[in-house]
CSV table of C-alpha atoms in Angstrom, one decimal:
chain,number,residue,atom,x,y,z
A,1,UNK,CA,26.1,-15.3,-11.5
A,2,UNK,CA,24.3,-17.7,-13.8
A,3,UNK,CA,26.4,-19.7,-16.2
A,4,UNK,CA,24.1,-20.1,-18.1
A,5,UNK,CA,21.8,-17.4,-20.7
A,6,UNK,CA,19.1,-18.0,-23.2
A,7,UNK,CA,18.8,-14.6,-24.3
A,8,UNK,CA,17.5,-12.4,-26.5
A,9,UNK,CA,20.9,-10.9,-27.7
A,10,UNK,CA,18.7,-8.1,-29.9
A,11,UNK,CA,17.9,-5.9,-27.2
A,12,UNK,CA,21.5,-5.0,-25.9
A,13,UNK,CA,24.3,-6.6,-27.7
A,14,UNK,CA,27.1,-4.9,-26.2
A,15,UNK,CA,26.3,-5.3,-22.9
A,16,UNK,CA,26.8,-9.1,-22.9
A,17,UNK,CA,30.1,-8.4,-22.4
A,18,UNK,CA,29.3,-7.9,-18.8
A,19,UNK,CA,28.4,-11.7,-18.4
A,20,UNK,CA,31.9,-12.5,-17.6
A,21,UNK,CA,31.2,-15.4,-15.9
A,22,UNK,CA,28.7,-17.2,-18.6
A,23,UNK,CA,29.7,-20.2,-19.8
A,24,UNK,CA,27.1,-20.9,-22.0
A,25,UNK,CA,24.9,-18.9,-24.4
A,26,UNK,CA,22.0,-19.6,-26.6
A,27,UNK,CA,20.2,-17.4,-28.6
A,28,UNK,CA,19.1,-19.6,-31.8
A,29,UNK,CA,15.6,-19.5,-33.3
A,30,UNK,CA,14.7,-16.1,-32.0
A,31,UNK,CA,14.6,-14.3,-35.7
A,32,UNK,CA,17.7,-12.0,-34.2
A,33,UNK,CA,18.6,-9.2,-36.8
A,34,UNK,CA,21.7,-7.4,-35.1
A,35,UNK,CA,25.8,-7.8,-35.6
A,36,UNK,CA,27.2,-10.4,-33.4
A,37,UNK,CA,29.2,-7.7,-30.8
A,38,UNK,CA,32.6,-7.0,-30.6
A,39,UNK,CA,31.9,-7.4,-26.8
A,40,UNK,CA,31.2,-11.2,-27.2
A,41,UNK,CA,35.5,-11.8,-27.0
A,42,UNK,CA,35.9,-10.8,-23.2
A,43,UNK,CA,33.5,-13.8,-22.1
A,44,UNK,CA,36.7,-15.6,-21.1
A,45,UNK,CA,34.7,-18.6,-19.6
A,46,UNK,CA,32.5,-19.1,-22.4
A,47,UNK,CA,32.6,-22.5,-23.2
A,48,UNK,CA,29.4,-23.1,-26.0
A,49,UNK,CA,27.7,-20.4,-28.2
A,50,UNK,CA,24.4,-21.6,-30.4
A,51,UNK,CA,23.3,-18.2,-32.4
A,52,UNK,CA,22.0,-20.7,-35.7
A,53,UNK,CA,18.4,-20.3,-37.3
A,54,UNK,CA,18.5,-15.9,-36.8
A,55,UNK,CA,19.1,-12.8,-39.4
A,56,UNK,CA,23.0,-12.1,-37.3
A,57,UNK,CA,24.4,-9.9,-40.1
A,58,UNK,CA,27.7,-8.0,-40.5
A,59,UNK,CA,31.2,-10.4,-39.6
A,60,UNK,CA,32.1,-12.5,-36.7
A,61,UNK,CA,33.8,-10.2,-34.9
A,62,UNK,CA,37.8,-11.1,-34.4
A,63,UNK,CA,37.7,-10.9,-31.0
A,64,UNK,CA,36.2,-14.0,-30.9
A,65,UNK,CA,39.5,-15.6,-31.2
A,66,UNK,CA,40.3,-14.9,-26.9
A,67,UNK,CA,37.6,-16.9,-25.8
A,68,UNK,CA,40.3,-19.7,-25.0
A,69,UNK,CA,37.8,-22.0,-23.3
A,70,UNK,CA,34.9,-22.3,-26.5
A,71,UNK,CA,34.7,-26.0,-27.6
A,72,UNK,CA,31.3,-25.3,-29.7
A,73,UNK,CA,30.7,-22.1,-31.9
A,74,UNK,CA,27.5,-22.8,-34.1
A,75,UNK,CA,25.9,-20.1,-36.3
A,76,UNK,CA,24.5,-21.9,-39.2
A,77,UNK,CA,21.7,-20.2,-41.1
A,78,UNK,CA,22.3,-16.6,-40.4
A,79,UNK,CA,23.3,-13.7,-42.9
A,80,UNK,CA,26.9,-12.8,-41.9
A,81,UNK,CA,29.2,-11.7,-44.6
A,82,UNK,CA,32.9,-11.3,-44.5
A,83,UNK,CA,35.7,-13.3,-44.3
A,84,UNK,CA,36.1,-16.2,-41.9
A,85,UNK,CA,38.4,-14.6,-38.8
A,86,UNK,CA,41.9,-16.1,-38.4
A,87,UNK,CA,41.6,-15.4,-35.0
A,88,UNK,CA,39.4,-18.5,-34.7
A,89,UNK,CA,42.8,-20.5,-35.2
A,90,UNK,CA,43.5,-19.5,-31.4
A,91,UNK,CA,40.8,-21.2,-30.1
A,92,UNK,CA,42.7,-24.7,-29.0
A,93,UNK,CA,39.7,-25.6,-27.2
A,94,UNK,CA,37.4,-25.9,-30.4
A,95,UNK,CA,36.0,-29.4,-30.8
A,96,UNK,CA,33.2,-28.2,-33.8
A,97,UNK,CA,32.5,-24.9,-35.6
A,98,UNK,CA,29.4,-24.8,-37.6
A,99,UNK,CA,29.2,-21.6,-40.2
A,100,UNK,CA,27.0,-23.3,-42.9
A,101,UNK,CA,24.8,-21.5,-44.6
A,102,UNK,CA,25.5,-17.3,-44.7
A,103,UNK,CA,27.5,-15.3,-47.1
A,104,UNK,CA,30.8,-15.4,-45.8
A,105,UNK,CA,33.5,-15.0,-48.3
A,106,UNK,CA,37.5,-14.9,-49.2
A,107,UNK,CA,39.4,-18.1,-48.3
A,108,UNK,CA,39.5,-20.2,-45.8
A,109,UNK,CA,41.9,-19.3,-43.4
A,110,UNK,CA,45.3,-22.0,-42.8
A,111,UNK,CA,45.1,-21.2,-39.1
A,112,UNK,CA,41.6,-23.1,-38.3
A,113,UNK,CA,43.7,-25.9,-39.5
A,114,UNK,CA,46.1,-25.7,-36.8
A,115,UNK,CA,43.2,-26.5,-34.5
A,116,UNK,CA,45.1,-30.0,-33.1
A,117,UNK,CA,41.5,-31.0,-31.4
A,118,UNK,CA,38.6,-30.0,-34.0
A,119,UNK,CA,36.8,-33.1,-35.5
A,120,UNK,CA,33.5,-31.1,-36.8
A,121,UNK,CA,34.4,-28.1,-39.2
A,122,UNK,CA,31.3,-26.9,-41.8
A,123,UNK,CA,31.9,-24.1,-43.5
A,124,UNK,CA,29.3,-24.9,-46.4
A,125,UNK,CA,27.0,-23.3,-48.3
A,126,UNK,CA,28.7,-19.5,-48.2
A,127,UNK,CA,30.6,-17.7,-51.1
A,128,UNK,CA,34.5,-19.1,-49.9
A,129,UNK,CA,36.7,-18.9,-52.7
A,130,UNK,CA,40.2,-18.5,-53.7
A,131,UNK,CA,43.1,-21.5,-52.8
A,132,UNK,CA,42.7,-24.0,-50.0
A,133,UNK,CA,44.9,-23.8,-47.3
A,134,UNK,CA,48.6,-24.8,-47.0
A,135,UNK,CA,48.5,-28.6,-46.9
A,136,UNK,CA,45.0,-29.1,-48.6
A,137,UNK,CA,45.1,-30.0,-52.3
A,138,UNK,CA,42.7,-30.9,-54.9
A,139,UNK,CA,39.2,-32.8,-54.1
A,140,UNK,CA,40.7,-34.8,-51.4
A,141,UNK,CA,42.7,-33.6,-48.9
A,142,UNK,CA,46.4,-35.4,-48.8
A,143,UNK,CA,46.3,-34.1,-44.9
A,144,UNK,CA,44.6,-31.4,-43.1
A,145,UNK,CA,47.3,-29.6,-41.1
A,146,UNK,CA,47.2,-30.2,-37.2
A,147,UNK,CA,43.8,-31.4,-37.0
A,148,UNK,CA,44.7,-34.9,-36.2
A,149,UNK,CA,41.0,-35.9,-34.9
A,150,UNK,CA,39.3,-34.2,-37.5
A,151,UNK,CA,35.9,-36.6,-38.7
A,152,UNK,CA,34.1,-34.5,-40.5
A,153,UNK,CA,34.5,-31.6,-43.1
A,154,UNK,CA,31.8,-30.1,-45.1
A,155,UNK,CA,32.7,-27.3,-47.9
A,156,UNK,CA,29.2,-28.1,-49.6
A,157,UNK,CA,29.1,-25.4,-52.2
A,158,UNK,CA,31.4,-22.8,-51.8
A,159,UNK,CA,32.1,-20.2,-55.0
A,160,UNK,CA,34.3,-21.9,-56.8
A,161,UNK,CA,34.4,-25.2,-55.9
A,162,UNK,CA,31.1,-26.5,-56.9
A,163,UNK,CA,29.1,-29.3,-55.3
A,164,UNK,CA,31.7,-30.8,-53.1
A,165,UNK,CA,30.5,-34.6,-51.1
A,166,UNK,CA,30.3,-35.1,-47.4
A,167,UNK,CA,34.0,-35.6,-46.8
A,168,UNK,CA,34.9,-38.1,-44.0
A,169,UNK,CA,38.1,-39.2,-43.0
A,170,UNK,CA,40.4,-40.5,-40.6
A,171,UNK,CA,44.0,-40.4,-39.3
A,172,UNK,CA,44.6,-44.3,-39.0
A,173,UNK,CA,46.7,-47.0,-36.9
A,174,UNK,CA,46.1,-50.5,-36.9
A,175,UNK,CA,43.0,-51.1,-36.0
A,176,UNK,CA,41.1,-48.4,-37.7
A,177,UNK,CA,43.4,-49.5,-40.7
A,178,UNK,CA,41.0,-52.5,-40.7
A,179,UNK,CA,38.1,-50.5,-40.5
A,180,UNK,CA,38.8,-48.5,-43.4
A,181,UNK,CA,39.5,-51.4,-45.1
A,182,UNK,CA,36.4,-53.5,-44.1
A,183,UNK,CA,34.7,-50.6,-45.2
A,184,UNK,CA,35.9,-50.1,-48.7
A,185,UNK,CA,35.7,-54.4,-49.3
A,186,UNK,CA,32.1,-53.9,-48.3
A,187,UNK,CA,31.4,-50.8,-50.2
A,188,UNK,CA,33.1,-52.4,-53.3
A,189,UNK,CA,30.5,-55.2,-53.4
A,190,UNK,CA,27.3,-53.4,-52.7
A,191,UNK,CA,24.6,-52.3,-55.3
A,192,UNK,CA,21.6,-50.7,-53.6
A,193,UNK,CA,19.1,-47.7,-53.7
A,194,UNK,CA,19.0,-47.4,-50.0
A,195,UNK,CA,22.7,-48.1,-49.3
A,196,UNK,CA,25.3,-44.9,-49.1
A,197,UNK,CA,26.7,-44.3,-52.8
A,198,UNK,CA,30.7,-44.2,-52.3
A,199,UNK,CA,32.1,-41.4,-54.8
A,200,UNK,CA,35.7,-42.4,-54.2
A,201,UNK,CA,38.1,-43.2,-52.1
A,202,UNK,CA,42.2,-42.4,-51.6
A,203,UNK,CA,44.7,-43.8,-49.6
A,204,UNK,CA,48.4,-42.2,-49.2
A,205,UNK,CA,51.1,-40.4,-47.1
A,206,UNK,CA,51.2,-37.2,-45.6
A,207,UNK,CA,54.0,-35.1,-45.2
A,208,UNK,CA,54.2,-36.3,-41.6
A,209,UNK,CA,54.5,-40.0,-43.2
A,210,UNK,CA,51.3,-40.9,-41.7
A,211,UNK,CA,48.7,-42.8,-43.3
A,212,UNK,CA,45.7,-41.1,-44.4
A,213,UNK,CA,42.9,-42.6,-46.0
A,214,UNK,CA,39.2,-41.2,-47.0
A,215,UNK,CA,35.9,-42.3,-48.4
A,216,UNK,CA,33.8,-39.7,-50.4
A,217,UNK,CA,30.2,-40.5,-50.1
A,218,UNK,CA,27.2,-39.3,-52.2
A,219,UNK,CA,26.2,-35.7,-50.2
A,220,UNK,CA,22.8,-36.3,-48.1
A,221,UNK,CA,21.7,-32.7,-47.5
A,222,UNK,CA,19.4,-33.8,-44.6
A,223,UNK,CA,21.6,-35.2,-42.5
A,224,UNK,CA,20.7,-38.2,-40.0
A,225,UNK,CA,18.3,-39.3,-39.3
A,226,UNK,CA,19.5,-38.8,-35.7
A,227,UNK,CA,18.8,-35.2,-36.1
A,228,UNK,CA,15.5,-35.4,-37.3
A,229,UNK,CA,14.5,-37.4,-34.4
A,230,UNK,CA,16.0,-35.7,-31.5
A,231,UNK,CA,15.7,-31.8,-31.2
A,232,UNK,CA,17.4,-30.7,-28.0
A,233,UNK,CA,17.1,-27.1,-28.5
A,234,UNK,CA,15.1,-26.5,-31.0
A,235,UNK,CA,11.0,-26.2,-31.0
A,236,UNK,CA,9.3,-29.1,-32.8
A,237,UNK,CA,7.7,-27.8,-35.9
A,238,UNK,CA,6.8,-29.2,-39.5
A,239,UNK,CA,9.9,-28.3,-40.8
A,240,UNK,CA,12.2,-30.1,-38.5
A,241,UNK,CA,10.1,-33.2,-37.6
A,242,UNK,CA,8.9,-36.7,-39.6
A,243,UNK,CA,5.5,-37.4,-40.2
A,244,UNK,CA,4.1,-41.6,-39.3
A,245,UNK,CA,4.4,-41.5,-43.2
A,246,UNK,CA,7.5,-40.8,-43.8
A,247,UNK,CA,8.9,-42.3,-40.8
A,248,UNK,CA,7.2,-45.6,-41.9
A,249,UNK,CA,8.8,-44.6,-45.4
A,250,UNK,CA,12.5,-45.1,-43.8
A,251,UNK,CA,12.1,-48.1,-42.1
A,252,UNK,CA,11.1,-50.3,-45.1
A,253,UNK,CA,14.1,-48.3,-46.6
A,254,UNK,CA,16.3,-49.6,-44.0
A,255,UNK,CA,14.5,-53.0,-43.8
A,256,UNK,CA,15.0,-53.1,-47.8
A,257,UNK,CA,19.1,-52.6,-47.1
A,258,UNK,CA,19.3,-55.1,-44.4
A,259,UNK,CA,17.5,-57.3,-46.5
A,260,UNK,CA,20.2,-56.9,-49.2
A,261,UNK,CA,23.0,-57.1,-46.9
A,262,UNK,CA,21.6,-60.4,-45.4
A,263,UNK,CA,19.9,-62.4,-48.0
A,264,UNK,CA,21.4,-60.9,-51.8
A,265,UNK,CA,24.6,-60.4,-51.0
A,266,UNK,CA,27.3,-64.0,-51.6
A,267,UNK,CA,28.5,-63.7,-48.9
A,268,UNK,CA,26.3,-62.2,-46.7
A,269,UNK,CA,27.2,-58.9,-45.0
A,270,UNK,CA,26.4,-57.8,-41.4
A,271,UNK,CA,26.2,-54.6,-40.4
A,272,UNK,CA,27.1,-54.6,-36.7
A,273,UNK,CA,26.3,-50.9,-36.3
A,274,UNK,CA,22.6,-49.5,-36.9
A,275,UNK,CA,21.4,-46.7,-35.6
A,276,UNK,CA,20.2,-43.4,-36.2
A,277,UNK,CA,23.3,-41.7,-36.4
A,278,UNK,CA,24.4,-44.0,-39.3
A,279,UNK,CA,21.2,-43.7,-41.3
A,280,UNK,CA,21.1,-40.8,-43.5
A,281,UNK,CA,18.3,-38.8,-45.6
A,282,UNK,CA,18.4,-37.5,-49.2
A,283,UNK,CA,16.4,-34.3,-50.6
A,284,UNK,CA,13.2,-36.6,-50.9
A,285,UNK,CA,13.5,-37.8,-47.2
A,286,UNK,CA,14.1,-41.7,-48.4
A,287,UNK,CA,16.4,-43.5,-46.1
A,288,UNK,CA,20.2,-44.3,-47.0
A,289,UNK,CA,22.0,-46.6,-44.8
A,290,UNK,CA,26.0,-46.1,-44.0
A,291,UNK,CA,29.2,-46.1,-41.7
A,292,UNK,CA,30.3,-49.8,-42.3
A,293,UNK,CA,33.3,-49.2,-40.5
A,294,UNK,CA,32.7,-52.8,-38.1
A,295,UNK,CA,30.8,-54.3,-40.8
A,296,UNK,CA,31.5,-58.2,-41.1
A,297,UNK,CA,31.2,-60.2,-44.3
A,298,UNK,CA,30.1,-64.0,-43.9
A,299,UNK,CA,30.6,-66.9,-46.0
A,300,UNK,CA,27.7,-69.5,-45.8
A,301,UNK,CA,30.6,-72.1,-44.1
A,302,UNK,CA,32.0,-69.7,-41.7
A,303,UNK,CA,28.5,-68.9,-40.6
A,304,UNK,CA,27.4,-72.2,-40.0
A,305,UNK,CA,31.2,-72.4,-38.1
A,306,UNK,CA,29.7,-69.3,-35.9
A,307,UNK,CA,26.5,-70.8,-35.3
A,308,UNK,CA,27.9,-74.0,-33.7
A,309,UNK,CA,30.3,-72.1,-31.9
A,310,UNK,CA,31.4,-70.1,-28.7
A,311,UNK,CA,33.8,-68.2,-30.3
A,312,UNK,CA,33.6,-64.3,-30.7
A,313,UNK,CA,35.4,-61.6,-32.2
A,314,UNK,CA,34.0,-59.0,-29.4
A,315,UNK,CA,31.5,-56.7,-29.0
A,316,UNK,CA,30.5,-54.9,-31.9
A,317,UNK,CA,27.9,-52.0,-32.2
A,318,UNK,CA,26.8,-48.9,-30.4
A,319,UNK,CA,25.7,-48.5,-26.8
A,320,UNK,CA,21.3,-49.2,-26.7
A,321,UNK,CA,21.7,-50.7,-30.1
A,322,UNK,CA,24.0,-53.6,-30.0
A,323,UNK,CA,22.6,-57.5,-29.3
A,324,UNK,CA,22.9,-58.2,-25.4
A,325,UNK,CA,24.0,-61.8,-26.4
A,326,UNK,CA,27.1,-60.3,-27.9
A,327,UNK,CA,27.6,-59.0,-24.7
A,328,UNK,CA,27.5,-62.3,-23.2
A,329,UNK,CA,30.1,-64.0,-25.8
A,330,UNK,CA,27.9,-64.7,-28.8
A,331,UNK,CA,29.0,-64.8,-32.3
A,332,UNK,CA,28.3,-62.1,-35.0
A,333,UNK,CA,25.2,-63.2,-36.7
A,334,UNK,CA,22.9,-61.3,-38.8
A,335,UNK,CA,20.5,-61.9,-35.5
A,336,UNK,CA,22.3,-59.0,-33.9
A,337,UNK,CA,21.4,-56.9,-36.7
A,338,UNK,CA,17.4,-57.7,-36.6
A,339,UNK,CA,17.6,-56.6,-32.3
A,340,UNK,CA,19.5,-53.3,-34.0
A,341,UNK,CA,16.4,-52.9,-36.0
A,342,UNK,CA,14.1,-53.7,-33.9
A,343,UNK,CA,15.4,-50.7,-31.2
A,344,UNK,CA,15.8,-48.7,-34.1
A,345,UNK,CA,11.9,-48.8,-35.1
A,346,UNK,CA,10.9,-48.4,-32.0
A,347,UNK,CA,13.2,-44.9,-31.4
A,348,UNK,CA,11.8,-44.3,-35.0
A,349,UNK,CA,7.8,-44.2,-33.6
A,350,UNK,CA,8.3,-43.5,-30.1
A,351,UNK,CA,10.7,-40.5,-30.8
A,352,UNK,CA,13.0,-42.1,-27.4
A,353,UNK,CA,16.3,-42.8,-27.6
A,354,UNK,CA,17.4,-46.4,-25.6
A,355,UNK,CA,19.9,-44.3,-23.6
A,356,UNK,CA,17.1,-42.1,-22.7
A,357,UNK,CA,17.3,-41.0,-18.7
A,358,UNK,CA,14.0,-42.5,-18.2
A,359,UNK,CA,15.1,-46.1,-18.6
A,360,UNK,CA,16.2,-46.6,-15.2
A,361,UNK,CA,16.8,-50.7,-13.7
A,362,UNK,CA,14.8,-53.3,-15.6
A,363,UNK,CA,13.1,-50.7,-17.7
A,364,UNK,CA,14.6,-50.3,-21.2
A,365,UNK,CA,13.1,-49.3,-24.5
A,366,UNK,CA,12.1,-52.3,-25.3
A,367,UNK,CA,9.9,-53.0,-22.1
A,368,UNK,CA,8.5,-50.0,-22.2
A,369,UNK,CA,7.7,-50.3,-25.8
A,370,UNK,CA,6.0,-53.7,-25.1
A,371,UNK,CA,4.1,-52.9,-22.1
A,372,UNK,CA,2.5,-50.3,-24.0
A,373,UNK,CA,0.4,-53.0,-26.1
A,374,UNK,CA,-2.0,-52.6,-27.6
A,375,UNK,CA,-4.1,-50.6,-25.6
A,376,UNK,CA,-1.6,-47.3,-24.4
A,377,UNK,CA,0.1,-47.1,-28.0
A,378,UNK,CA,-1.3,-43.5,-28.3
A,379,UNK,CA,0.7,-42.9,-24.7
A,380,UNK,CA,4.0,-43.4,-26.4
A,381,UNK,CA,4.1,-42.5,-29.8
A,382,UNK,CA,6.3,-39.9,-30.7
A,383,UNK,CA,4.5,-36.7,-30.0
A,384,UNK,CA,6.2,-34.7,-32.9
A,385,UNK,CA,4.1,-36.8,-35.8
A,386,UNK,CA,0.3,-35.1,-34.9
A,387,UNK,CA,2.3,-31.7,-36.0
A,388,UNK,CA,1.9,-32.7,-39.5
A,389,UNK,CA,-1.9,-34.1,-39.5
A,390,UNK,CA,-4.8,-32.3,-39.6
A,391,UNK,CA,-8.2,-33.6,-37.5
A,392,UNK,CA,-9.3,-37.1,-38.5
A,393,UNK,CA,-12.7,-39.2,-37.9
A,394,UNK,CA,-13.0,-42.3,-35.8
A,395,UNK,CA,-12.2,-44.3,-38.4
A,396,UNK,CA,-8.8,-42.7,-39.7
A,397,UNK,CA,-7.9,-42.9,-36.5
A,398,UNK,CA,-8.5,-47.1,-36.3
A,399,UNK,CA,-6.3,-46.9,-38.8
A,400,UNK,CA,-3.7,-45.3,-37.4
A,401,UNK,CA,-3.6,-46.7,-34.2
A,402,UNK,CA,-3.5,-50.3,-35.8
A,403,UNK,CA,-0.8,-48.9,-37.8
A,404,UNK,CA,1.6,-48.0,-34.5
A,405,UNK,CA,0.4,-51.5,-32.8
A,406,UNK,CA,1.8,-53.2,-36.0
A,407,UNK,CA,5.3,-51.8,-36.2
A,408,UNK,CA,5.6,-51.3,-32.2
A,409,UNK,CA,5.0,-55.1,-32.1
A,410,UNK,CA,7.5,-55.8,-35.4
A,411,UNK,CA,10.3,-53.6,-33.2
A,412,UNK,CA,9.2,-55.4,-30.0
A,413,UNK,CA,9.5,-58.7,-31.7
A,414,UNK,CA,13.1,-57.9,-33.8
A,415,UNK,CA,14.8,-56.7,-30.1
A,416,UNK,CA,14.0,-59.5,-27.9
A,417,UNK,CA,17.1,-61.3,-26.6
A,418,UNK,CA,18.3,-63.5,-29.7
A,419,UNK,CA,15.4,-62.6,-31.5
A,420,UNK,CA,13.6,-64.8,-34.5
């Protein structure tokens, strides 16, 4: 039996509770207008479930709570009303549970808080009112139950609660102690449009007597940039995808904020962790840059100590995106930073992620970014932008293509090996 379905779960609901052995459904994007069935809780093996971007109505059926095995349950965007099942507290497998966006209502059940391994909960946008759950007071959580590995929790707008900030927190020993604490030094000195806005932060003692400490970040309602670049499962249309314009409108907004970090800011502060994932996008689209959780701030003598040195503090950064000389012992500079960039313009026009399965041996983004020029640039660029432009003459499309050559060549040039 397949363990996998992509199914049209209008024509016969119930019956999907024959699939016993599916591990795996999808059913988004396929304007679905039926109940979610009561059948859906004997899929014992089940281990994902995407049903977002539909018209599911009614309630999430309780008997969701015995598939023991989910780890994903995602059905933003839909129109199901009622209140959130308790029985979801039973699923100890649940890693994220996505129910933005319908009309659910009533309070948020205490026992989705004893989930010990969930680190994704949104439940925003609906109509949940009424008190938090036991162990959650005020703005800021003081802890949040079991969930020791929670990262993220989004209750964007519920009834009562107003406009509530991207909440992001973490349970903290030593060394993310220091992170948290890079982080707010770094966030205390920075003033710039296209740098994260901090709301507040907190820093106590749970119940437990174990640190807990949170940053409250101005709310970017479209997400990362990440997800505008990459679509897995979802078709490419206008509404979901960048245009060249506004993708060559982030990157001067994320040049503009390394610019800050490097050059305006006594002493200088290096990010050490650019990517996609960390770049985030407000209602206009314009770029916001985040997450300086490994950030390092550098006075003038210390870097000129660095720069004459051998010395390192480690590799910092994210797997495709970090300097390959700090893989080889290198100091921190803002250098490492620039080669961040430069991959990160070229994922931005090319639409390919550096851990993409197509870089195989000596072939990387970067090379296959640069082999490219100037004559295949039309070969690589991301596919996904021509969605938002209508036919052009011979001369627009000059334009255009000198347009790609340029920045290709500006990323090519920012991620060679120490670049300059």
């Amino acid at each position: 039996m397949a363990n996998r379905l992509y199914w049209d779960l209008g024509k016969h609901p119930s019956a999907i509770g024959n699939l016993v052995g599916l591990q795996f459904l999808s059913a988004n994007d396929a304007s679905i207008s039926r109940v979610i069935p009561d059948s859906i809780g004997k899929l014992g093996n089940l281990t994902e479930i995407y049903l977002y971007n539909n018209n599911l109505s009614g309630q999430i059926p309780s008997s969701i709570g015995n598939l023991s095995k989910l780890a994903i349950l995602n059905a933003f965007n839909n129109n199901l009303e009622g209140p959130v099942p308790p029985s979801i507290g039973k699923l100890k497998s649940l890693v994220a549970l996505v129910l933005s966006w319908n009309h659910l209502n009533g309070s948020i059940p205490r026992e989705i808080f004893q989930l010990s391994f969930s680190y994704y909960l949104d439940l925003s946008y609906n109509s949940l009112s009424g008190p938090l759950p036991s162990q959650l007071s005020g703005q800021i959580p003081e802890s949040i139950g079991k969930c020791t590995v929670l990262q993220e929790l989004w209750l964007d707008r519920s009834k009562d609660k107003g406009r509530r900030a991207h909440l992001n927190h973490q349970w903290l020993r030593n060394s993310s102690t220091k992170s948290f604490v890079a982080e707010c030094e770094t966030l205390r000195r920075v003033r710039h449009r296209c740098l994260m806005k901090i709301i507040t932060c907190c820093s106590s003692i749970n119940k437990q007597g174990r640190d807990f400490k949170a940053l409250v970040f101005e709310f970017m309602p479209n997400g990362s940039l990440n997800r505008w670049l990459h679509k897995e499962s979802t078709m490419p249309t206008l509404n979901n995808t960048l245009s060249l314009a506004q993708r060559l409108d982030v990157a001067v907004d994320i040049m503009d904020a390394l610019d800050y970090l490097h050059n305006h800011c006594q002493p200088s502060i290096i990010h050490c962790d650019l990517k996609p994932s960390n770049i985030l996008l407000k209602e206009d689209m314009s770029a916001r840059v985040g997450d300086f959780g490994i950030s390092r701030i550098i006075s003038e003598s210390e870097s000129k100590i660095l720069q004459n040195s051998n010395s390192t503090v480690g590799i910092r950064g994210s797997i495709g995106y970090v300097a390959p000389e700090y893989g080889e012992g290198s100091s921190i500079t803002t250098f490492g930073d620039v080669y961040s960039l430069g991959i990160l313009l070229l994922e931005v026009f090319t639409g390919r992620s550096p851990t993409d399965d197509i870089f195989r041996g000596s072939m990387d983004l970067h090379k296959f970014s640069e082999d490219a020029l100037p004559d295949n640039i039309w070969e690589i660029a991301d596919k996904t932008m021509w969605l938002h432009t209508s036919t052009y003459d011979s001369n627009t499309r000059n334009m255009i293509e000198k347009c790609l050559v340029h920045v290709i060549a500006l990323g090519v040039s920012c991620s060679r090996k120490q670049p300059r």
